[in-house]
CSV table of C-alpha atoms in Angstrom, one decimal:
chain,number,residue,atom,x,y,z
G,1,UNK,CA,-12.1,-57.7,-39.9
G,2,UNK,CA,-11.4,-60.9,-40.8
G,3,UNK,CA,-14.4,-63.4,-41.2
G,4,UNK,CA,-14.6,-67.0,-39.1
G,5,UNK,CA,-14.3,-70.1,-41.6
G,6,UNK,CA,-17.1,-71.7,-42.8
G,7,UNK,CA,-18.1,-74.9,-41.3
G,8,UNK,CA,-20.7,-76.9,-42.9
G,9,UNK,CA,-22.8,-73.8,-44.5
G,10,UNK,CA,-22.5,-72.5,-40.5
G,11,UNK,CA,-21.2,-69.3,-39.7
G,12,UNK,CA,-21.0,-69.8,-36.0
G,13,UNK,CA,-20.5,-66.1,-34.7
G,14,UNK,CA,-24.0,-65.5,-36.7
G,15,UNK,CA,-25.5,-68.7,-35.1
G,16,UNK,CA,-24.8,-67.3,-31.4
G,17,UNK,CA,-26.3,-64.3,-32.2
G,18,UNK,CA,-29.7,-65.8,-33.5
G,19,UNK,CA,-32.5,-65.9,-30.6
G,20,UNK,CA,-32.8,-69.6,-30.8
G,21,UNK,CA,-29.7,-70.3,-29.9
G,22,UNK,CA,-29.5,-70.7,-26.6
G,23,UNK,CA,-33.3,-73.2,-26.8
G,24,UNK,CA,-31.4,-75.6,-28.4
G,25,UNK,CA,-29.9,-78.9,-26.9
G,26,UNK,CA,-26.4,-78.4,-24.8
G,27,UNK,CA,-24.8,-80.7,-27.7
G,28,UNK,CA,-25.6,-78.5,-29.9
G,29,UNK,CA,-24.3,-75.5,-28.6
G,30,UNK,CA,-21.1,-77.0,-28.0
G,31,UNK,CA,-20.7,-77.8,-31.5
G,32,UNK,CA,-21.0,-74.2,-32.2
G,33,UNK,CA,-18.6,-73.4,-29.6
G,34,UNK,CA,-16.0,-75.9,-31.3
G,35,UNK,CA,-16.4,-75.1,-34.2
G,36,UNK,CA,-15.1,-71.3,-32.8
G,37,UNK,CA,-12.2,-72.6,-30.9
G,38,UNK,CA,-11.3,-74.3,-34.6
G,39,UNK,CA,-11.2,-70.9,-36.2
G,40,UNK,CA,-7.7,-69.1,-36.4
G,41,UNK,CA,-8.9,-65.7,-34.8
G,42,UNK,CA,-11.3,-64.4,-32.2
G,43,UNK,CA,-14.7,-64.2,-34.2
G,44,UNK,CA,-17.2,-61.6,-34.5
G,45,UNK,CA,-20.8,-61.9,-32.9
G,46,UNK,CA,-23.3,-59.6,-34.6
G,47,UNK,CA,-25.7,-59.7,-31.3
G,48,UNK,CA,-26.4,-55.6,-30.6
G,49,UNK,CA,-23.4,-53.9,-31.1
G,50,UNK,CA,-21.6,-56.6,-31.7
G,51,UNK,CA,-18.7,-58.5,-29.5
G,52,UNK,CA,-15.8,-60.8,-30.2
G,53,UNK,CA,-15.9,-64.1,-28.5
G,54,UNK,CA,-13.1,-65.2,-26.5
G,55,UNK,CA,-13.7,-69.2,-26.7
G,56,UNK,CA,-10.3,-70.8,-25.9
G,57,UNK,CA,-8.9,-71.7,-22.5
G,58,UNK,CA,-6.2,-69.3,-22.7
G,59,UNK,CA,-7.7,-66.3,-24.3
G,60,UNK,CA,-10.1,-66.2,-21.5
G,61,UNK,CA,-7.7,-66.9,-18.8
G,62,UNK,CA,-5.5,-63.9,-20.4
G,63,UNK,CA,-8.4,-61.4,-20.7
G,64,UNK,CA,-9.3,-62.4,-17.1
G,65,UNK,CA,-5.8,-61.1,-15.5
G,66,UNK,CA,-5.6,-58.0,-17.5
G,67,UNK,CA,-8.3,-56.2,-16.3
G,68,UNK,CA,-6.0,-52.4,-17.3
G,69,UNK,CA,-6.9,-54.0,-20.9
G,70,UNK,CA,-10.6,-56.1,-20.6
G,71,UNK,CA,-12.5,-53.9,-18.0
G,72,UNK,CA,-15.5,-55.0,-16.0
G,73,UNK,CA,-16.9,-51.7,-16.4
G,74,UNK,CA,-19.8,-50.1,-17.4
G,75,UNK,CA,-20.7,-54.0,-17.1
G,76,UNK,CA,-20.2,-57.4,-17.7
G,77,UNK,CA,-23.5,-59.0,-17.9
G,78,UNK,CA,-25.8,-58.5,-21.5
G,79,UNK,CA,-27.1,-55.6,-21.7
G,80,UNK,CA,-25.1,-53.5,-19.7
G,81,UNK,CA,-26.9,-51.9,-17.0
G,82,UNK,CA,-28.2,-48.9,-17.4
G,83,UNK,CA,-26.9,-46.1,-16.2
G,84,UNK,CA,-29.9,-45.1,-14.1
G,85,UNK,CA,-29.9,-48.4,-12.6
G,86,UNK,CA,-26.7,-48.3,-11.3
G,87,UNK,CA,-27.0,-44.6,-9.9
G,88,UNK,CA,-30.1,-46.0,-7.9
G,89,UNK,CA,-28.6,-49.6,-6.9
G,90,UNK,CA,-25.1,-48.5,-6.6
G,91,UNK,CA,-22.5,-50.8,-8.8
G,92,UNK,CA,-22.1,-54.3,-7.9
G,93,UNK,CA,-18.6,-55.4,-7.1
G,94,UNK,CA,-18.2,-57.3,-10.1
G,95,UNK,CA,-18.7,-54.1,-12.9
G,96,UNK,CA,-15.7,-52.1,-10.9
G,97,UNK,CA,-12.2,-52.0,-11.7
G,98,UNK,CA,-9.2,-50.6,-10.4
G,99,UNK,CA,-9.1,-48.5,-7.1
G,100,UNK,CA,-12.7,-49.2,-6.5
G,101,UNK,CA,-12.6,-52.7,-7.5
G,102,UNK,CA,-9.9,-53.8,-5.0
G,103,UNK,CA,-11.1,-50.9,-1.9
G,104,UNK,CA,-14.6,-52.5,-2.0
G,105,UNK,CA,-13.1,-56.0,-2.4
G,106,UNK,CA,-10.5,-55.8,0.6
G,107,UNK,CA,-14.1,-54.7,3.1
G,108,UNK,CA,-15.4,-57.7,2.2
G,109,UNK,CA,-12.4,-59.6,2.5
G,110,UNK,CA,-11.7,-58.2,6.0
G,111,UNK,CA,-15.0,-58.9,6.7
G,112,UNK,CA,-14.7,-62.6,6.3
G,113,UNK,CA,-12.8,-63.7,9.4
G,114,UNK,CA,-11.2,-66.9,10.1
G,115,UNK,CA,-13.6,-67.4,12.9
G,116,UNK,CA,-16.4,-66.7,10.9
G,117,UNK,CA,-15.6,-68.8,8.1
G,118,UNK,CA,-15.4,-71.8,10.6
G,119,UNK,CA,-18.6,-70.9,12.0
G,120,UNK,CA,-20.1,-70.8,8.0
G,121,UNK,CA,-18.1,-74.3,7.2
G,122,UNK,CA,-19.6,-75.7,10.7
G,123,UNK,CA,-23.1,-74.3,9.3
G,124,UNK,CA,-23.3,-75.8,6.0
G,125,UNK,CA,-22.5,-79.4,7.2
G,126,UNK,CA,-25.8,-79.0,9.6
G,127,UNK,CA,-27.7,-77.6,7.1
G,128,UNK,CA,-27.0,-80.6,4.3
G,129,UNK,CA,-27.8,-83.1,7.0
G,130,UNK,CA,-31.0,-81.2,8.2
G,131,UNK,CA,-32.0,-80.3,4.1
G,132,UNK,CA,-31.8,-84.6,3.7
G,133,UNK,CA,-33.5,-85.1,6.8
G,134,UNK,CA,-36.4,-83.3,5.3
G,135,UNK,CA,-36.0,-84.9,2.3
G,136,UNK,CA,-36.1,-88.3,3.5
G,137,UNK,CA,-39.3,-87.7,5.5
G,138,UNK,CA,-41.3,-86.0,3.1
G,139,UNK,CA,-40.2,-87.4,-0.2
G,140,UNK,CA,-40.6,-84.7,-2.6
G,141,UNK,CA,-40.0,-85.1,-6.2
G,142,UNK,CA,-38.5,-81.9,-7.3
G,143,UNK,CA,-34.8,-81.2,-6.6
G,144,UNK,CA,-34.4,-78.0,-7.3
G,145,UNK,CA,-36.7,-76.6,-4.8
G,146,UNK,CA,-36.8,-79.1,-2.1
G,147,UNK,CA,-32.8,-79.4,-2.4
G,148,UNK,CA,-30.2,-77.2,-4.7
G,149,UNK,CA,-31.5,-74.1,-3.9
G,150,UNK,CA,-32.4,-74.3,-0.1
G,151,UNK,CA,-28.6,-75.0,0.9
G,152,UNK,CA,-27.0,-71.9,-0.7
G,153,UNK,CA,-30.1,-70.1,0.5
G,154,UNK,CA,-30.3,-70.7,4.5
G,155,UNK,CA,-26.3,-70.7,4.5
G,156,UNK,CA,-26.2,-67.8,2.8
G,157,UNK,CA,-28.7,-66.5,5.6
G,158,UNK,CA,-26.8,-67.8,8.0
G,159,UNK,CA,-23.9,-65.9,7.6
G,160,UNK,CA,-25.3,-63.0,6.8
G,161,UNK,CA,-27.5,-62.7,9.7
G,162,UNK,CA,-30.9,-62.3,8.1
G,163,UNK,CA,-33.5,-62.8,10.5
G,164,UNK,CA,-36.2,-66.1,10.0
G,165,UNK,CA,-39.1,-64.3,9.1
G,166,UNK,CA,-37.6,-62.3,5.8
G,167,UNK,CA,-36.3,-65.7,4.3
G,168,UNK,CA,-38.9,-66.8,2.5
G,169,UNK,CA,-39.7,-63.1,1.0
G,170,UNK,CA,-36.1,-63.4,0.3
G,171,UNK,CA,-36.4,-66.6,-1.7
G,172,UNK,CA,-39.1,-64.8,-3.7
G,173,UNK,CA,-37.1,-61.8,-4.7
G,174,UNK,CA,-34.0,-63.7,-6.0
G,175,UNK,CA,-36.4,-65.8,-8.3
G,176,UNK,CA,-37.9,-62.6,-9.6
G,177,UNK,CA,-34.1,-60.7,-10.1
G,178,UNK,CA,-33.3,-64.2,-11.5
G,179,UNK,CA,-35.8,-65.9,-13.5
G,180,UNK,CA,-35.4,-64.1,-17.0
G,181,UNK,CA,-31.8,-63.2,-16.5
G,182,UNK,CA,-30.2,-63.9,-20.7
G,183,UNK,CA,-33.5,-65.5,-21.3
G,184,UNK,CA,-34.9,-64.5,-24.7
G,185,UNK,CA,-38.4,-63.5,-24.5
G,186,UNK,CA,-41.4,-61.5,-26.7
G,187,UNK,CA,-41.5,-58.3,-26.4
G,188,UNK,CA,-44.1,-57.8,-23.9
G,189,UNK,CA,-42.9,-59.8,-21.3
G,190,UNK,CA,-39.4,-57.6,-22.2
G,191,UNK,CA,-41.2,-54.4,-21.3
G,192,UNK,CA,-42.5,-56.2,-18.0
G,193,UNK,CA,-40.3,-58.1,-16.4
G,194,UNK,CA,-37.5,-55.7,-16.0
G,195,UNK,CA,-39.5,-53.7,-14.0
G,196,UNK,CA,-40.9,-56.9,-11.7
G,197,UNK,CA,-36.9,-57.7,-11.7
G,198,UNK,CA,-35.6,-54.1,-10.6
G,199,UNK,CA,-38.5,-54.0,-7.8
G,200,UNK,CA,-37.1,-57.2,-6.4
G,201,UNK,CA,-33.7,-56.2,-6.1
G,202,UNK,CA,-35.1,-53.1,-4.6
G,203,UNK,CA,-37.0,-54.8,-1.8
G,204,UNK,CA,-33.6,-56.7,-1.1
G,205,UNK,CA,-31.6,-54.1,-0.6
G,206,UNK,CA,-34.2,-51.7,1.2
G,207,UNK,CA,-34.1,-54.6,3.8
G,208,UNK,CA,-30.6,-55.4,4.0
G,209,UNK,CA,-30.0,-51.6,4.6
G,210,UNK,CA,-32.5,-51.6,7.2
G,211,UNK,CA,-30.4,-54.6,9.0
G,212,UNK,CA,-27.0,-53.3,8.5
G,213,UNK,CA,-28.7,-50.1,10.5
G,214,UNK,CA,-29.6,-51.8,13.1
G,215,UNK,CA,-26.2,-54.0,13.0
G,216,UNK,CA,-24.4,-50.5,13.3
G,217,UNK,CA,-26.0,-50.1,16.5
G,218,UNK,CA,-26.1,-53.6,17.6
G,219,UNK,CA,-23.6,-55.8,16.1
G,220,UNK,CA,-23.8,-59.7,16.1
G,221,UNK,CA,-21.5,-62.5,14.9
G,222,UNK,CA,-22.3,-62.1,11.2
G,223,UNK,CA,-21.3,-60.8,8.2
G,224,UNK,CA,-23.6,-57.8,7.7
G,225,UNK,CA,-22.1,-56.7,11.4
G,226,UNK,CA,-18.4,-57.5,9.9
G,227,UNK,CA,-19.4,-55.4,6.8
G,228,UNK,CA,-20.9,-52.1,7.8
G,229,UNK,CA,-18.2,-51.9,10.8
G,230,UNK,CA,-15.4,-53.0,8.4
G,231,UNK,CA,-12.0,-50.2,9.1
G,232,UNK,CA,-10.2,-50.7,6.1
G,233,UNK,CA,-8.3,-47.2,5.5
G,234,UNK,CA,-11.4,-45.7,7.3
G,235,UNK,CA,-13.8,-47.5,5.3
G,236,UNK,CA,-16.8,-49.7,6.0
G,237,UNK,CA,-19.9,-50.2,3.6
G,238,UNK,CA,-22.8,-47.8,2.9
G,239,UNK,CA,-26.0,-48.5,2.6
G,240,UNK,CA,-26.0,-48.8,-1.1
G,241,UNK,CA,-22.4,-50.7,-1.5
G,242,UNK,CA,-23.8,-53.1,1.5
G,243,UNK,CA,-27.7,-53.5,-0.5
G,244,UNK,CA,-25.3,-54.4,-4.4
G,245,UNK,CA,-23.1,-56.3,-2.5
G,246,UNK,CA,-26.2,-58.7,-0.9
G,247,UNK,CA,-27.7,-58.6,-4.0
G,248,UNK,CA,-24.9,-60.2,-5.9
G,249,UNK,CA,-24.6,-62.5,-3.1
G,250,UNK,CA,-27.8,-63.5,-3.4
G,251,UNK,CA,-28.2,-64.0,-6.9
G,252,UNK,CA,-24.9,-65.2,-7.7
G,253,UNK,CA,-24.3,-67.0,-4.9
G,254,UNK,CA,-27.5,-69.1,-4.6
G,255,UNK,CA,-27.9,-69.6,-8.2
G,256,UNK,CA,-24.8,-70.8,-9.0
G,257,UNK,CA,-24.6,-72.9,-6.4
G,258,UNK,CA,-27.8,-74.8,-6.2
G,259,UNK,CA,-27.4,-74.9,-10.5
G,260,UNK,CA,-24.0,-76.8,-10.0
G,261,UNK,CA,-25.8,-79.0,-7.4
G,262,UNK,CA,-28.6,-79.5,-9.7
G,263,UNK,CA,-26.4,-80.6,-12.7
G,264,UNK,CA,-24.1,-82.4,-10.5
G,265,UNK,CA,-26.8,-84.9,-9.5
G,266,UNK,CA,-27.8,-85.6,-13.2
G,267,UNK,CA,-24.4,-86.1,-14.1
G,268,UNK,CA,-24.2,-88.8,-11.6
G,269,UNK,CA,-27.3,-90.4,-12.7
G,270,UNK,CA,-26.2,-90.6,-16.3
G,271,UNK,CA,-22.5,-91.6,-15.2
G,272,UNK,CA,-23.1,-94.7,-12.7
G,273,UNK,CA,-19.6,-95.9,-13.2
G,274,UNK,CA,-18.2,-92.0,-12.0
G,275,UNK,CA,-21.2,-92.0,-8.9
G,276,UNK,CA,-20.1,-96.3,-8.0
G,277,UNK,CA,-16.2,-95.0,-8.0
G,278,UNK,CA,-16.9,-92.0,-5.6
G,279,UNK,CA,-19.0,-93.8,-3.3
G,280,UNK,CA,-16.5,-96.6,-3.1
G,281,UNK,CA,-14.6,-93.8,-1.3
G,282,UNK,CA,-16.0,-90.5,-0.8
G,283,UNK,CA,-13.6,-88.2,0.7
G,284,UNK,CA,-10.6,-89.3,-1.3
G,285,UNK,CA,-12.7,-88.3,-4.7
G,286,UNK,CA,-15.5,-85.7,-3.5
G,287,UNK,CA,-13.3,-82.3,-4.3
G,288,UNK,CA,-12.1,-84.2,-8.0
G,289,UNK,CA,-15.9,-84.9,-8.3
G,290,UNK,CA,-17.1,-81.2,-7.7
G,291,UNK,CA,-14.7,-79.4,-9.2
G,292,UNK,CA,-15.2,-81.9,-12.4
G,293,UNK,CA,-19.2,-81.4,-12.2
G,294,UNK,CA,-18.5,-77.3,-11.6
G,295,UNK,CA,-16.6,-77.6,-15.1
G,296,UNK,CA,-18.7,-79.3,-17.0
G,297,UNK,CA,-21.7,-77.8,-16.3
G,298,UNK,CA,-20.0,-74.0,-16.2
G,299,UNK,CA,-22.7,-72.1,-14.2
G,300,UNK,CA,-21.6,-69.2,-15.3
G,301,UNK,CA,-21.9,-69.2,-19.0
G,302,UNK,CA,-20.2,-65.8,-20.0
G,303,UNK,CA,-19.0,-62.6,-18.8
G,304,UNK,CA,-18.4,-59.2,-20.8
G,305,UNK,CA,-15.7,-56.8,-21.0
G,306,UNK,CA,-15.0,-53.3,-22.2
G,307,UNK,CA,-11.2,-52.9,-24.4
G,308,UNK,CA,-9.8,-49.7,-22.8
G,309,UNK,CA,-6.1,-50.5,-24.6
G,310,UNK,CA,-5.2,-51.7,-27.6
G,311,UNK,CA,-3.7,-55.5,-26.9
G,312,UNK,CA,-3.3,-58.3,-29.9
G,313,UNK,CA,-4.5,-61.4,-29.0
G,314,UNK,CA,-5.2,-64.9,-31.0
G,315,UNK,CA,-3.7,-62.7,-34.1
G,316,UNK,CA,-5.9,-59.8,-33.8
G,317,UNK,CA,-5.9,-56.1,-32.2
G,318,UNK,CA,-8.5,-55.1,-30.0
G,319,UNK,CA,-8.9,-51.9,-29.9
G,320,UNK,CA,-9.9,-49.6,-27.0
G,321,UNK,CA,-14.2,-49.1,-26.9
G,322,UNK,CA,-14.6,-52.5,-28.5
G,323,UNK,CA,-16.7,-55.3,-26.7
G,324,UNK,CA,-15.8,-58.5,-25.9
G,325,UNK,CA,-17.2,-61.6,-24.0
G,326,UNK,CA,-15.6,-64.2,-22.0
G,327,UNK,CA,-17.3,-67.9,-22.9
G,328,UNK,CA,-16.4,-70.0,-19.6
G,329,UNK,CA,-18.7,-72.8,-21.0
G,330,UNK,CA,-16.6,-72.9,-24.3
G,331,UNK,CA,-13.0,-72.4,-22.4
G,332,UNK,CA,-14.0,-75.2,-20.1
G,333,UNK,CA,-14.4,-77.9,-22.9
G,334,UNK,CA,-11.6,-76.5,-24.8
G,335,UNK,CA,-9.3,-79.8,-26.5
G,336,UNK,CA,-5.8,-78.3,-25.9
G,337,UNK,CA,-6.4,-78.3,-22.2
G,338,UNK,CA,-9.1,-81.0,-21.2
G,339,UNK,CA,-8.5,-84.1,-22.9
G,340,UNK,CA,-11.9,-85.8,-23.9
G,341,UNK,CA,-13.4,-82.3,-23.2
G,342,UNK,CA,-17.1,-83.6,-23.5
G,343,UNK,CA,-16.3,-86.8,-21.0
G,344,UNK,CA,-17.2,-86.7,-17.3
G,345,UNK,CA,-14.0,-88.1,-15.2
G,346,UNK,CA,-14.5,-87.5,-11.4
G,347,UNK,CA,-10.5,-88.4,-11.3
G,348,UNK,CA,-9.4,-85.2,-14.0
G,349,UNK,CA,-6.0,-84.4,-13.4
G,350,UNK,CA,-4.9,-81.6,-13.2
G,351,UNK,CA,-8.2,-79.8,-14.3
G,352,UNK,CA,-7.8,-75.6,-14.4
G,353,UNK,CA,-11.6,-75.2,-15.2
G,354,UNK,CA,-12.3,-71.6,-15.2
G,355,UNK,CA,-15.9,-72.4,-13.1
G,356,UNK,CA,-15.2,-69.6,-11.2
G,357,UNK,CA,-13.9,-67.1,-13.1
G,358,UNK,CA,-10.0,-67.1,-15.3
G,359,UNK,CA,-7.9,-65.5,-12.2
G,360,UNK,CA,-7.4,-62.1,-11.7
G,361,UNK,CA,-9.1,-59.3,-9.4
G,362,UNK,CA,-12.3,-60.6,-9.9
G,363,UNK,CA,-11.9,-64.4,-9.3
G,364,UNK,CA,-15.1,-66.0,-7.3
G,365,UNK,CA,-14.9,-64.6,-3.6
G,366,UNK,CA,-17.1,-67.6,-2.6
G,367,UNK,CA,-15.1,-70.4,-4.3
G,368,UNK,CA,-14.3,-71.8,-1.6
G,369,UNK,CA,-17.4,-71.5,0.3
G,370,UNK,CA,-19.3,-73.4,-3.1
G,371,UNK,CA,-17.9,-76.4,-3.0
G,372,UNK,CA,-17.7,-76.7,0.9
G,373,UNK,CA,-21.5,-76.9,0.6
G,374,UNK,CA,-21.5,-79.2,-2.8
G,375,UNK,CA,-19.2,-82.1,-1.0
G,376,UNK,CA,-21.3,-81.7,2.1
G,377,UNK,CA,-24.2,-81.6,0.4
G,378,UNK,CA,-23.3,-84.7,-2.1
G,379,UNK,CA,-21.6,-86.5,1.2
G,380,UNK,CA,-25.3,-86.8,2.5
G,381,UNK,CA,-26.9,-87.3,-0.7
G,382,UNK,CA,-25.4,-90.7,-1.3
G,383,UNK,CA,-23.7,-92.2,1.8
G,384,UNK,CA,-27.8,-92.5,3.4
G,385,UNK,CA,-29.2,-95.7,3.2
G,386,UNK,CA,-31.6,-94.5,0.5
G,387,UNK,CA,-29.9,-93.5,-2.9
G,388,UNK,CA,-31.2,-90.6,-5.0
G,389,UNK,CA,-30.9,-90.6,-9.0
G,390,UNK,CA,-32.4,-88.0,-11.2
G,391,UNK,CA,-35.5,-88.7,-13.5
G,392,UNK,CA,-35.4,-87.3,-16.9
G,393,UNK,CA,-33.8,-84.3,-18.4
G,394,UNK,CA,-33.2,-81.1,-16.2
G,395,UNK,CA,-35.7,-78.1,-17.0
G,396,UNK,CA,-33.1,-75.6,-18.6
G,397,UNK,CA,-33.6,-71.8,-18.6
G,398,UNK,CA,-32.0,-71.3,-22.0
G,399,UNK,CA,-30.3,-68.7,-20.8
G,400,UNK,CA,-27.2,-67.2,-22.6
G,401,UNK,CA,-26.0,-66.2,-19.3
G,402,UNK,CA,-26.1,-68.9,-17.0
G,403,UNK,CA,-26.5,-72.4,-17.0
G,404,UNK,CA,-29.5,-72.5,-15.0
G,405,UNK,CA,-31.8,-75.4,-14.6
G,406,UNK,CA,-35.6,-74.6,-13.3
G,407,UNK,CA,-36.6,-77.8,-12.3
G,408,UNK,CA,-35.8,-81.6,-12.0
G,409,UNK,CA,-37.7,-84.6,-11.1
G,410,UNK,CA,-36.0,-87.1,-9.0
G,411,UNK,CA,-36.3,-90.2,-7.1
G,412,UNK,CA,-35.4,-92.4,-4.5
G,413,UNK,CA,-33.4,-95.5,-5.6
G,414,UNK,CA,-34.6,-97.7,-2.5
G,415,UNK,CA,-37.9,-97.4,-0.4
């Protein structure tokens, strides 16, 4: 094995593995992430077992499309999930490979119709307008709440078909599967929280499967009635494929989005040059503007993966059973690609972030969909008569798994 230099009395694979870690400031971290890129092979992480970290722009990008090397499987978040947890919630799309990966993956994609992705773009522009509507009239003070996460959340809905009256228990549920996700905690908040977590999902998908019964029977115009009628080589999804699926969906694709939004809006507080520039003209800089706010707050933090074949990479052999993880928040401020990695340039050109994932089978399904509802969402943000700016520093999880924010204070620029 061959050790990472030494930097300033630092070893930094031992520093990512200490619990405090992820508490400190983002400035710090990054450092420590720099200071890994700088080090002339992959570098060992003594957390658990153990893992290498992939840190560089490239490295992740080439672990990402050779999943017959890096597999997803038996998991990719930390821990892996156990194994009784996944014979009772079935295996989310995103811990598959292979055959399964892509069958499960082509449903879904079948599923999402041209007609009903108009309907969901349609849907999220009525949505932004009618979350700022509601925001104008009753002047809240906490974004996150009253904003980021109610636009992922009712589109989300939307599409899905999920009937008024279980939203709000739905809201609940994806906090509780959420809220401790890569979160260091004592130990006996560890021996309770799993359980409230597991429960949550639970409810989710025991009513999820209930509505894709009764969409079997009596189909709408949504997705759950596109899924569990899906013919793809005879194939639709089960109960338990259609309950994991939601459940990603859910957490993944509320938190992630409304954690983007969240960061995007501080980033455009502390950058009044980058906000002036984009309102001078919107639409000409709004999709340079969210893709540089989905880079530089990364969302998605890291990913694991399982070596099944031996494959030399960054001047060292992985070998098959090893573990290692994918650091999107160190590949997206990585010098050889993004110049002035730490800079916030609405106008970055070209800018590969790896925000959604380094190519490959299991690149973001809802890419697309995420920054639909961030431009809408931004468009109506700052082109009403009444600004917004953020107030202070964003409450951060400290979460070595995503880059999630719990609250924010804001305020209104104008009366």
């Amino acid at each position: 094995m061959t050790l990472p230099a030494q930097r300033h009395g630092t070893d930094p694979g031992r520093e990512l593995a200490e619990p405090g870690f992820w508490q400190q400031p983002p400035a710090h971290r990054l450092a420590a992430f720099a200071r890994l890129r700088a080090a002339e092979e992959p570098v060992f992480v003594p957390e658990g077992a153990g893992h290498w970290a992939l840190v560089r722009h490239a490295h992740v990008q080439e672990a990402s499309r050779l999943p017959k090397v890096f597999a997803s499987a038996p998991g990719v978040t930390t821990p892996e999930p156990a194994r009784w947890v996944r014979a009772l919630f079935g295996d989310s799309m995103v811990n598959l490979d292979g055959p399964d990966h892509a069958q499960l993956r082509k449903i879904v994609q079948r599923a999402f119709t041209p007609r009903l992705l108009a309907a969901a773009e349609a849907d999220i522009h009525a949505v932004a307008a009618r979350i700022v509507d509601d925001v104008l009239v009753d002047r809240p003070d906490e974004f996150v709440s009253a904003v980021a996460s109610r636009l992922p959340l009712e589109v989300i809905c939307n599409m899905m078909g999920i009937p008024e009256h279980f939203r709000a228990e739905i809201a609940d549920r994806v906090n509780h599967a959420s809220e401790n996700i890569g979160v260091e905690r004592g130990l006996a908040s560890r021996l309770r929280m799993p359980g409230r977590g597991l429960r949550a999902l639970a409810r989710m998908q025991r009513m999820v499967a209930g509505i894709g019964r009764e969409r079997r029977k009596n189909p709408t115009d949504d997705l759950i009635s596109a899924l569990v009628r899906a013919n793809v080589d005879g194939q639709a999804l089960g109960a338990r494929q259609l309950g994991a699926f939601f459940s990603l969906l859910m957490v993944a694709g509320v938190e992630t989005t409304r954690n983007a939004i969240t960061h995007g809006l501080t980033l455009l507080t502390d950058h009044p040059d980058q906000r002036d520039l984009l309102l001078s003209d919107f639409e000409a800089y709004a999709d340079g503007a969210v893709d540089e706010m989905i880079r530089h707050s990364t969302p998605i933090i890291q990913f694991r993966r399982t070596v099944v074949a031996e494959h030399t990479m960054g001047g060292r052999v992985f070998r098959p059973g090893e573990k290692v993880v994918l650091y999107y928040a160190s590949a997206n401020r990585d010098e050889a690609v993004f110049p002035d990695p730490d800079a916030f340039v609405i106008t970055r050109s070209p800018n590969p972030h790896l925000g959604f994932g380094g190519g490959g089978p299991h690149f973001c399904l809802g890419a697309h969909l995420a920054r639909v509802e961030m431009k809408a969402l931004f468009r109506e943000l700052l082109t009403r008569p009444v600004g917004l700016r953020a107030v202070g520093l964003p409450d951060l999880a400290g979460s070595n798994f995503d880059n999630r924010v719990r609250s924010l204070r804001f305020a209104f620029e104008r009366p």
